[in-house]
Short mmCIF file of C-alpha atoms and ligand atoms in Angstrom, two decimals:
data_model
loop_
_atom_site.label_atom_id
_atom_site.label_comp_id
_atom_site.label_asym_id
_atom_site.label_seq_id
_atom_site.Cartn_x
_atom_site.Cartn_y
_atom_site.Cartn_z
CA UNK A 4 42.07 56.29 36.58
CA UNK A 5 43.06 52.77 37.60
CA UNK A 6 39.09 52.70 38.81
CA UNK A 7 37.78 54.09 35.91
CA UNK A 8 38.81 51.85 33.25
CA UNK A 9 38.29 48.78 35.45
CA UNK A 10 34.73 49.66 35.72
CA UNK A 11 34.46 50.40 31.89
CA UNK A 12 35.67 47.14 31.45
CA UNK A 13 33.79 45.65 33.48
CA UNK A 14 30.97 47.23 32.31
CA UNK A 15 31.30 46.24 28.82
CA UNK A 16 31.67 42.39 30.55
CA UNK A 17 28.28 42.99 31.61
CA UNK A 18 27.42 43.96 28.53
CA UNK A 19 28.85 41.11 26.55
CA UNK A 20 27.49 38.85 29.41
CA UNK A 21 30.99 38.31 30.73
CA UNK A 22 30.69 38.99 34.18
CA UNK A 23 28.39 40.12 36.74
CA UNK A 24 28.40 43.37 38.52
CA UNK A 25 27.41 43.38 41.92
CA UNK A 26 25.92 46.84 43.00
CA UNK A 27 27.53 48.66 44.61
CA UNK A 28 26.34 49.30 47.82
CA UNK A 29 23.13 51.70 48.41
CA UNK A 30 22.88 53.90 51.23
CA UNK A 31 21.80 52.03 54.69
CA UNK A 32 18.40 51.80 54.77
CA UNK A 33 17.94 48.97 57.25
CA UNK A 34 16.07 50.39 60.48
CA UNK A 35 17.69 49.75 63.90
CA UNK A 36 14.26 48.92 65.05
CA UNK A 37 14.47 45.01 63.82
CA UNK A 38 18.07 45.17 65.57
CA UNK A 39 19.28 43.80 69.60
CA UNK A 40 18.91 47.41 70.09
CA UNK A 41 15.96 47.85 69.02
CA UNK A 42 16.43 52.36 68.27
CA UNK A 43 15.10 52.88 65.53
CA UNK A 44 17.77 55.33 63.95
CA UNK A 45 19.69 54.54 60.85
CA UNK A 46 23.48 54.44 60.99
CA UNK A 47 25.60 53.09 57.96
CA UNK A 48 27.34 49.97 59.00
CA UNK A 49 29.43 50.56 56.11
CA UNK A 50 31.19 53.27 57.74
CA UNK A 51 31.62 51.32 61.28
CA UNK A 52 34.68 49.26 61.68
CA UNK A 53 36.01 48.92 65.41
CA UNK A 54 37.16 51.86 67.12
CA UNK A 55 37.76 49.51 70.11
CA UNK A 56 40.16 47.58 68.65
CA UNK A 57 41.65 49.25 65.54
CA UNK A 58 43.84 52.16 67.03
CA UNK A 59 45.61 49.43 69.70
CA UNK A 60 46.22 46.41 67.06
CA UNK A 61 47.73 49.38 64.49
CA UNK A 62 49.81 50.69 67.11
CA UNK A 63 51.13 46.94 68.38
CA UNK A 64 51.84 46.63 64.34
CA UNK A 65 53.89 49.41 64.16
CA UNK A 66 56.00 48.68 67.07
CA UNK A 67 56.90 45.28 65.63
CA UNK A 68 55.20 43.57 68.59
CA UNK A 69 52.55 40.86 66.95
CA UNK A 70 54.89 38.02 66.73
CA UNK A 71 55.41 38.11 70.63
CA UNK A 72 51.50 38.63 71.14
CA UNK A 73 51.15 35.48 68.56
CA UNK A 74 53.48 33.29 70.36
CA UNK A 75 52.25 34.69 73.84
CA UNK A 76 48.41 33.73 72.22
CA UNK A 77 49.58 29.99 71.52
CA UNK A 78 49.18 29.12 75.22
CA UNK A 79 45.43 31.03 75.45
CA UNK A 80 43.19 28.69 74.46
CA UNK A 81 40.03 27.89 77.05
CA UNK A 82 37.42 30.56 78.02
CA UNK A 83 38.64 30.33 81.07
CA UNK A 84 42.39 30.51 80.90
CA UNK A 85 44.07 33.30 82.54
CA UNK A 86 44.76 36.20 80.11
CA UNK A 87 49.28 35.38 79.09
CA UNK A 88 51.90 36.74 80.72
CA UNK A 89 53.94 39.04 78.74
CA UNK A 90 51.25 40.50 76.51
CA UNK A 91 51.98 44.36 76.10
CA UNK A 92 49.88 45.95 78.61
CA UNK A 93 47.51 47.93 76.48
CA UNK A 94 46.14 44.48 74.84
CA UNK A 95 45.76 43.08 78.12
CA UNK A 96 43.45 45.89 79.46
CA UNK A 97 41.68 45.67 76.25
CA UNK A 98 41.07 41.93 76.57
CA UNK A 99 39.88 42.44 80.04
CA UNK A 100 37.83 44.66 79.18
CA UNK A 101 35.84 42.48 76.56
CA UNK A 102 36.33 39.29 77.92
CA UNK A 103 32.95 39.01 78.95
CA UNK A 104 29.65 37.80 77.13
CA UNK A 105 27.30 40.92 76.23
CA UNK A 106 24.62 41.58 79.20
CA UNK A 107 21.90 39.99 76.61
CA UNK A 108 23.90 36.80 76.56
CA UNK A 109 21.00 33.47 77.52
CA UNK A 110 23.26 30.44 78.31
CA UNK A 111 20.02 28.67 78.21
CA UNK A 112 19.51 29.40 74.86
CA UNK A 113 23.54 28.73 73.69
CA UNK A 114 22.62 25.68 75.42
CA UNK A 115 19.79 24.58 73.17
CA UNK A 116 21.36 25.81 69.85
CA UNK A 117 24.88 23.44 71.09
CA UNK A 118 22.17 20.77 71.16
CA UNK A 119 20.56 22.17 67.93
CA UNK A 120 24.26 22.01 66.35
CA UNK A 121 24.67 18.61 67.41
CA UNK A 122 22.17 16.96 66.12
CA UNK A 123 21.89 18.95 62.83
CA UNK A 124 26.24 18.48 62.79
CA UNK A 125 25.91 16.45 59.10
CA UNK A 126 23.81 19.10 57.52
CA UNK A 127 26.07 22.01 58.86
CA UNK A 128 29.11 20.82 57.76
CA UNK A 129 27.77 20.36 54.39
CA UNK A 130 26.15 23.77 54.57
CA UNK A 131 28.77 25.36 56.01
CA UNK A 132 31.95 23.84 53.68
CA UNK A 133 30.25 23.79 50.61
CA UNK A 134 27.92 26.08 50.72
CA UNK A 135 29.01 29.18 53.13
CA UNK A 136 32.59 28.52 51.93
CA UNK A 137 31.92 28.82 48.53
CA UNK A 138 29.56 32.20 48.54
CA UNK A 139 32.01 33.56 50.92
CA UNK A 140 34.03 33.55 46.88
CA UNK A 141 31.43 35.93 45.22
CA UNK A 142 31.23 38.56 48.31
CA UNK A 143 33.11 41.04 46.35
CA UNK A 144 34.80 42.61 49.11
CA UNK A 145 35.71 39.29 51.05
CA UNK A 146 37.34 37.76 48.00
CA UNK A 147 39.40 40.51 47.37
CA UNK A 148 40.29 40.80 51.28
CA UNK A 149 40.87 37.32 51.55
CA UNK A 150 42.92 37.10 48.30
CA UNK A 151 45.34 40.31 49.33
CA UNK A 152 45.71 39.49 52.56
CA UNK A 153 48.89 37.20 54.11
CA UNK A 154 46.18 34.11 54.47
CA UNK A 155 45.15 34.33 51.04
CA UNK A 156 48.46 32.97 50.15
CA UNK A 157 48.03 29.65 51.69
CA UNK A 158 44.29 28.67 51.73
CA UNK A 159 44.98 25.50 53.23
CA UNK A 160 46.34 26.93 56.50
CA UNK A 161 43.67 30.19 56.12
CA UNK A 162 40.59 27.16 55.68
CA UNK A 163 41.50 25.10 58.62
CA UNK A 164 41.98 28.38 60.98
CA UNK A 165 38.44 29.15 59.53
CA UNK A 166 37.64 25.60 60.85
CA UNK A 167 38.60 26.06 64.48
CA UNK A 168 36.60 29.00 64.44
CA UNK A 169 33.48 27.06 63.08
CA UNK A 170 34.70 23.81 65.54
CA UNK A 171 34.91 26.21 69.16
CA UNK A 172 31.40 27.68 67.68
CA UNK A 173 29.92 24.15 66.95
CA UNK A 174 31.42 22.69 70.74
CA UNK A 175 28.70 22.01 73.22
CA UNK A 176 30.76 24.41 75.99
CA UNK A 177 31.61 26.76 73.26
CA UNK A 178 30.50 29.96 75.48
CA UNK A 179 31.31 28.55 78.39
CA UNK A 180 34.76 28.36 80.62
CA UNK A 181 36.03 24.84 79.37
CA UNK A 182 35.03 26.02 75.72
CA UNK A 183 37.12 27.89 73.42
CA UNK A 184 34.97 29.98 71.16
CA UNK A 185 35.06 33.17 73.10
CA UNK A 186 38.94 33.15 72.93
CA UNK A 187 38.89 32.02 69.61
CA UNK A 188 36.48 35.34 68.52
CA UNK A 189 38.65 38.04 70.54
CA UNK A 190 41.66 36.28 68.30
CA UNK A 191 39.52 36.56 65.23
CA UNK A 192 38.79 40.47 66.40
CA UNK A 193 41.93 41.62 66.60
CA UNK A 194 43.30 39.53 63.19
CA UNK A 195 40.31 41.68 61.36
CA UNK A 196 41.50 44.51 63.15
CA UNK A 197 45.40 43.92 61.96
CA UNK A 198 43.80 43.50 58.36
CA UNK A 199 42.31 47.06 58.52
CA UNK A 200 45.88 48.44 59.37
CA UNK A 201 47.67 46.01 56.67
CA UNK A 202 45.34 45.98 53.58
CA UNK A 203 45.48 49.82 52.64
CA UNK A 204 48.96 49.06 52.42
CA UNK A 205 48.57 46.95 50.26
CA UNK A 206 49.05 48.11 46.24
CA UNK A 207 47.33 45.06 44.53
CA UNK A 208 44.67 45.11 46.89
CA UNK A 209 43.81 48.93 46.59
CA UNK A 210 43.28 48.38 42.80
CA UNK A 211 40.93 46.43 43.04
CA UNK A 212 39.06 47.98 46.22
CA UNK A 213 36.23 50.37 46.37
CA UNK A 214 35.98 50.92 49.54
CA UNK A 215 39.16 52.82 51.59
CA UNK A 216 39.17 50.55 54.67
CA UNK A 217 38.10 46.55 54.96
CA UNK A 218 35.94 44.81 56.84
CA UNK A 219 33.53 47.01 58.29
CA UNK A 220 30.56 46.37 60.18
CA UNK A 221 28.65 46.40 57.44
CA UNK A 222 30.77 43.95 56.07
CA UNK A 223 30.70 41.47 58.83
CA UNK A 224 26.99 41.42 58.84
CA UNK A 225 27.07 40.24 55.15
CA UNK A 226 29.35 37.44 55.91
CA UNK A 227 26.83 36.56 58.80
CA UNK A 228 23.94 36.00 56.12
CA UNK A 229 26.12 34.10 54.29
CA UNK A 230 26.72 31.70 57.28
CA UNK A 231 23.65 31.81 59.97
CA UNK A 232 21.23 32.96 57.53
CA UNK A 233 21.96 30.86 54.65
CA UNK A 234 22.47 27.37 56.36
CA UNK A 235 18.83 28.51 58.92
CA UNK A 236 16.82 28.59 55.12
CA UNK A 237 18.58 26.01 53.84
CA UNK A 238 17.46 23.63 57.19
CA UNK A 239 13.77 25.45 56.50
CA UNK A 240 13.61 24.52 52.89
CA UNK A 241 14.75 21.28 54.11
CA UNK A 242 11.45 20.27 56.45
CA UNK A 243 10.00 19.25 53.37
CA UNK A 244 11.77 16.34 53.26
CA UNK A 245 11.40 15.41 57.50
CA UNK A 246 14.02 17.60 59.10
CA UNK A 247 12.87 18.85 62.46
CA UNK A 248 14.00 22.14 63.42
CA UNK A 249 11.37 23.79 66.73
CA UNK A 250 11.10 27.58 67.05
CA UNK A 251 12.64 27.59 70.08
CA UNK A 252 15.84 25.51 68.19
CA UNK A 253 15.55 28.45 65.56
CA UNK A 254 15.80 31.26 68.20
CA UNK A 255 18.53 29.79 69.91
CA UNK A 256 20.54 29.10 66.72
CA UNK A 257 19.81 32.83 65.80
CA UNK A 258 20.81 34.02 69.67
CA UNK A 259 23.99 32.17 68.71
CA UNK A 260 25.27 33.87 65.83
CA UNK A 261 23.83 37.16 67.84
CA UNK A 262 26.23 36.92 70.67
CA UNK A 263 29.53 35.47 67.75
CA UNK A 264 28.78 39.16 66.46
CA UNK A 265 29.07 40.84 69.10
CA UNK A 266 32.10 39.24 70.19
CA UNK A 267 33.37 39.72 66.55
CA UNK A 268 32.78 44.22 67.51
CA UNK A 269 29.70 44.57 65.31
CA UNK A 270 26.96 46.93 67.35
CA UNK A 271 23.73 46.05 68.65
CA UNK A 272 22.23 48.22 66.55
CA UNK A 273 22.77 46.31 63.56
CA UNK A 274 22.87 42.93 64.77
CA UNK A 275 19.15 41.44 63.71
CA UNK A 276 16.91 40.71 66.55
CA UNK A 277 15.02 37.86 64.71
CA UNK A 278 14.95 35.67 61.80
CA UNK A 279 12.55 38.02 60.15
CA UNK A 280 14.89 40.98 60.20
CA UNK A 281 18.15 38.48 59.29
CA UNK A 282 16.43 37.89 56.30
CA UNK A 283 15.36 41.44 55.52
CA UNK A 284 18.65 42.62 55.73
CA UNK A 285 20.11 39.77 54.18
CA UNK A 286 17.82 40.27 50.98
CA UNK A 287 19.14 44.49 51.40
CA UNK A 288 22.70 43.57 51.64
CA UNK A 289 23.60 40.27 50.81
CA UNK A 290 22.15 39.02 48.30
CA UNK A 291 22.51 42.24 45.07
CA UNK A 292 26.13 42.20 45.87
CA UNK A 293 27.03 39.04 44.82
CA UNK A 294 29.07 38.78 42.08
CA UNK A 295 32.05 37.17 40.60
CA UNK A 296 35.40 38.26 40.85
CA UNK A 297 39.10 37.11 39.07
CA UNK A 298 39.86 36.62 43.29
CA UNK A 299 37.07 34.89 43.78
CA UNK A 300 37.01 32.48 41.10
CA UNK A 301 40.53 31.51 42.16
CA UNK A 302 39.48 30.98 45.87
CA UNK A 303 36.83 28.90 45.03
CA UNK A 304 38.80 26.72 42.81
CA UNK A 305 41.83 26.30 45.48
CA UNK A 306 38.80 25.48 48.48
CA UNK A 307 37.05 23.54 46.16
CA UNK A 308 40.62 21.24 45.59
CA UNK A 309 41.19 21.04 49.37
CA UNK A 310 38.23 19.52 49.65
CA UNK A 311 38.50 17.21 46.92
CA UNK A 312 41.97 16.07 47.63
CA UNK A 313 40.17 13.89 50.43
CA UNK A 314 38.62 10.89 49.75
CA UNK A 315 34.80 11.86 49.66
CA UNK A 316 34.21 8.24 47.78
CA UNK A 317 32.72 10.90 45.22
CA UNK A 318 34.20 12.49 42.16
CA UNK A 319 35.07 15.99 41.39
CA UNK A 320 32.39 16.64 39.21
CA UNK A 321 29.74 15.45 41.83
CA UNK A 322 31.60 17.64 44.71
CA UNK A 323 31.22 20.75 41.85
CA UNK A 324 27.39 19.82 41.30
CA UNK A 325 27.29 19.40 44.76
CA UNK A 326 28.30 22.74 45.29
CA UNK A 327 25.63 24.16 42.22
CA UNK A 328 22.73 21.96 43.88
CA UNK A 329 23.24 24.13 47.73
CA UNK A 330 24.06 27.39 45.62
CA UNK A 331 22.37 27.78 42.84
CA UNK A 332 23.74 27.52 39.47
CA UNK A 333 23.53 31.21 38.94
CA UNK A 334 26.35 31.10 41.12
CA UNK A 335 28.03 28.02 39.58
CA UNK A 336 28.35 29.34 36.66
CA UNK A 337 30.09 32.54 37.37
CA UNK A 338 32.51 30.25 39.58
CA UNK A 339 32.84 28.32 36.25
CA UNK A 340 32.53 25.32 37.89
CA UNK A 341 32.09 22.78 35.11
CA UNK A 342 29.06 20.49 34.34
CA UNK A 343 28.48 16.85 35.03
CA UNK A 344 24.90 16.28 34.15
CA UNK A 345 24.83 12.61 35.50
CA UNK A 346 25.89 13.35 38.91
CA UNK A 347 23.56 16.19 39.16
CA UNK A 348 20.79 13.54 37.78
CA UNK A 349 22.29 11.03 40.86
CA UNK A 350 22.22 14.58 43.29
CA UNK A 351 18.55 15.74 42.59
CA UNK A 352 16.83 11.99 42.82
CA UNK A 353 19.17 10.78 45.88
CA UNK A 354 19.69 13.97 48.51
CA UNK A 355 16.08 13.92 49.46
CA UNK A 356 15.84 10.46 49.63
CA UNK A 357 18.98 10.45 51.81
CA UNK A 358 17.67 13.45 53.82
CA UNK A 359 14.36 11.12 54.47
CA UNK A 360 15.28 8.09 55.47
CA UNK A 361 18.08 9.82 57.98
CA UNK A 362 15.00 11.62 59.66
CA UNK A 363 12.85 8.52 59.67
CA UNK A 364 10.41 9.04 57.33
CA UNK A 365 11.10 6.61 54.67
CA UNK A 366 11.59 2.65 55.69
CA UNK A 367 13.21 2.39 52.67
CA UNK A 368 17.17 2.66 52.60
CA UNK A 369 17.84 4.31 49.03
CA UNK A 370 20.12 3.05 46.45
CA UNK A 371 22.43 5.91 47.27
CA UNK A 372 22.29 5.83 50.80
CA UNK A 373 25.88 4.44 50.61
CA UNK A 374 27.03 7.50 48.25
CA UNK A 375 26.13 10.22 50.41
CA UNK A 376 26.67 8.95 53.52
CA UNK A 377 30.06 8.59 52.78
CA UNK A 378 30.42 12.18 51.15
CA UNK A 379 28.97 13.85 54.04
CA UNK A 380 31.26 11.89 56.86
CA UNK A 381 34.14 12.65 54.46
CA UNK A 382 33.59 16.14 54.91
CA UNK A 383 32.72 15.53 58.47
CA UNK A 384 36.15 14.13 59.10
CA UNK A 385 37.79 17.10 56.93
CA UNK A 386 35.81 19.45 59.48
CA UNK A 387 36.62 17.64 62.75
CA UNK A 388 40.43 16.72 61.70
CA UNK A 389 40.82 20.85 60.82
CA UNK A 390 41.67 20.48 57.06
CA UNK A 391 44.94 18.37 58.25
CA UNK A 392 46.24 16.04 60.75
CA UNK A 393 45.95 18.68 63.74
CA UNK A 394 42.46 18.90 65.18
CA UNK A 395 42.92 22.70 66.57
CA UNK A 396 44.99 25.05 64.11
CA UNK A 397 45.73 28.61 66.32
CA UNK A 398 44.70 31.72 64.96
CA UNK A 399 47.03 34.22 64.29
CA UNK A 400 47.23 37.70 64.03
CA UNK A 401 48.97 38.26 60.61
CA UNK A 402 51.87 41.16 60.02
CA UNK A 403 51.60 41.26 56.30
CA UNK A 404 50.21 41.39 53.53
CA UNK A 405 50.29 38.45 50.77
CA UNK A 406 53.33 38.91 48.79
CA UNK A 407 53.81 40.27 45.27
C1 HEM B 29 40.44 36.19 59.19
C2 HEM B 29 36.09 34.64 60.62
C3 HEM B 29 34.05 38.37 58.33
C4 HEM B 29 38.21 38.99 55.95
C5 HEM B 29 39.45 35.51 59.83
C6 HEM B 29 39.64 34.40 60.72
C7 HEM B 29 38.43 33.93 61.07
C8 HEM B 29 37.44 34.78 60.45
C9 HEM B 29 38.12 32.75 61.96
C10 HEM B 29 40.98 33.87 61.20
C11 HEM B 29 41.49 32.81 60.32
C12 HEM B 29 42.44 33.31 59.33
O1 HEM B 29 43.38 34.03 59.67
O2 HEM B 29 42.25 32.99 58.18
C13 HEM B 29 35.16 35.57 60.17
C14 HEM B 29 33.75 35.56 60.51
C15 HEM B 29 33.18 36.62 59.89
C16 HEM B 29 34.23 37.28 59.14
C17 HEM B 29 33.08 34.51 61.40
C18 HEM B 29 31.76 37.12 59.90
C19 HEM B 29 30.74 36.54 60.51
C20 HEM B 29 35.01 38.82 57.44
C21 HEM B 29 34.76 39.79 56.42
C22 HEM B 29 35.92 39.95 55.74
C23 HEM B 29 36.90 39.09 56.35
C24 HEM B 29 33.44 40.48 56.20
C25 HEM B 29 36.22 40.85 54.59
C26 HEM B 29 35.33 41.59 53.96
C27 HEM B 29 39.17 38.32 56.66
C28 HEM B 29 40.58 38.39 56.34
C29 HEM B 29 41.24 37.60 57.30
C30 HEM B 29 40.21 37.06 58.16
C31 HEM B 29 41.22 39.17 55.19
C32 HEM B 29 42.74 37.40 57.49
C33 HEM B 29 43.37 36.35 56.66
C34 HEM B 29 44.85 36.37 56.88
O3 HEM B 29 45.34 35.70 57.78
O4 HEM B 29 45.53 37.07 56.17
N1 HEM B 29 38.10 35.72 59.70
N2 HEM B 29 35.41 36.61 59.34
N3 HEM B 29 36.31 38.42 57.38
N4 HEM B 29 38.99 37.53 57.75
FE1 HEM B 29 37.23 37.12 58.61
#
């Protein structure tokens, strides 16, 4: 009943030209044959969470025994560290078990895309704060997960976890043993995992949900087009104005985010096997389902102030158009992030000018060089300091839900 009059409301939103409703989502129609495992069946991601995981994290929930594997976790930080002592045995036969890169795994090519990440670093962390953060707001289902879950409670802390994830990712060892990113993904695993268990307890959170059980594989994939597959068009679009990006640069930043979802328990079978298929099944399941949400309007605005309570030399209005100019105003709009006309004005004429003379093809400094070079190393330094004055905030698995 709850349901029902929520979508009549909403419905009459629509209507009125209130809100937007996403669709909800179609049957799976995406072919396994663009996918790493190349069958060509059709399985509903939707309906795949991690049977790996799920059962073990639940059962070290109920027996009260997450705090010990959190404080236990603090020490586990390298690739290759030694699993902790004093982990309950289960996890540590787990972790054992999928401490490994999958078989497919090319270090040559993590090697070119750490490269690739390196010198494209400015444009990522612009793409990735203000533009993947933000549409992470109008993914329905991620809102409303991130908003009912214990993070959503304290974005600050929940943003600069995010960051270590997108720091150990960015590192030039991240796969390897002095890195951190595989550790860092079997600790993001198991927190999703904990979230499946907590969330359907949760009462808020199951009013608003349509869907009995979070973060499925489905799910996960979506988030990936909002990252890999966003930020690689974006840097596409972008040649236009003299960015340099080779196909072998593309593959390797796609082989990447391949082997980060596999490590995150998403299947072969739906992980895309090339930018072609990313962007098919980005356009399938990304892209109708986004869609404001009371959640998501409020996570944007609290992100969008973290950001802003740095100095980024800019104002707030310009960090908002900012925002608009990577995401579309469509999508500004239902955020309700408000106007400034000027700096848009300032936005339009100066990024590609900026974006030019960085890559070397314009002698000519522009007039606003100074503007957004300082915006993009202030968000730079947000990135690389983790949101605060620690550069590596742990994650950790969370035992609750947020409160009230
Ligand atoms: C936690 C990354 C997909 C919901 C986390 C954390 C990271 C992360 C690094 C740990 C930091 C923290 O606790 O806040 C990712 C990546 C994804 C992905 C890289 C896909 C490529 C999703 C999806 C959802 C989701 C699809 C929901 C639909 C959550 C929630 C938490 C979390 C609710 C826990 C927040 C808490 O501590 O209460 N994720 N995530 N994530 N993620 Fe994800």
């Amino acid at each position: 009943m709850e349901n029902l009059s929520r979508r009549s409301l909403l419905t009459l939103g629509a209507a009125l030209g209130l809100v937007a409703v996403a669709d909800t989502p179609k049957a799976w129609a995406w072919s396994s044959s663009g996918s790493i495992a190349g069958t060509d069946t059709v399985t509903d991601p939707w309906d795949v969470w991690d049977d790996d995981t799920d059962p073990l994290v639940a059962s070290l929930l109920d027996a009260g025994q997450i705090p010990a594997v959190n404080t236990a976790f603090a020490s586990w930080i390298r690739n290759g560290d030694a699993l902790p002592a004093g982990l309950p045995p289960a996890l540590s036969t787990y972790l054992r078990r999928v401490n490994t890169l999958p078989s497919w795994a090319d270090q040559a090519k993590l090697d070119r895309a750490a490269q690739f990440n390196k010198r494209m670093s400015m444009y990522l962390f612009l793409l990735y704060g203000l533009g993947s953060g933000i549409m992470s707001t109008v993914i329905p289902r991620e809102a409303r997960n991130v908003y009912w879950s214990e993070g959503g409670a304290d974005m600050k802390s929940r943003a600069a976890k995010t960051f270590t994830y997108g720091y150990d990712l960015s590192a030039p060892d991240a796969f390897k043993a002095t890195g951190s990113f595989v550790v860092t993904s079997h600790k993001t695993r198991l927190t999703h995992a904990a979230v499946r268990h907590l969330l359907p307890q949760s009462a808020p959170w199951r009013g608003v949900t349509d869907h009995p059980i979070p973060i499925s594989n489905g799910d996960i994939l979506i988030t990936f087009h909002s990252l890999g597959t966003y930020v690689h068009r974006k840097l596409l679009d972008w040649r236009r104005w003299g960015l340099r990006m080779s196909a072998a640069e593309e593959e390797a930043y796609l082989h990447m985010w391949q082997v980060a979802l596999h490590l995150l328990g998403v299947r072969d079978e739906f992980i895309p096997n090339s930018w072609a298929a990313a962007e098919e099944q980005s356009r399938y399941a990304l892209t109708p389902l986004l869609a404001p949400t009371p959640e998501g309007i409020d996570l944007a605005d609290v992100l969008l102030n973290l950001t802003s309570s740095v100095d980024l030399g800019v104002t707030r209005g310009f960090q908002r158009e900012f925002a608009r100019y990577v995401l579309t105003d469509r999508i500004g709009d239902w955020l309700r992030l408000p106007r400034d006309y000027i700096s848009r004005g300032v936005i339009e004429a100066g990024w590609p000018t900026y974006v030019m003379f960085r890559e070397g093809l314009s002698p000519l400094v522009p007039e606003t060089f100074g503007l957004f070079d300082r915006f993009i190393r202030g968000l730079a330094m947000l990135f690389l300091n983790n949101g605060s004055s620690a550069t590596h905030t742990p994650i950790t698995i969370p035992v609750m839900n947020r409160p009230g």
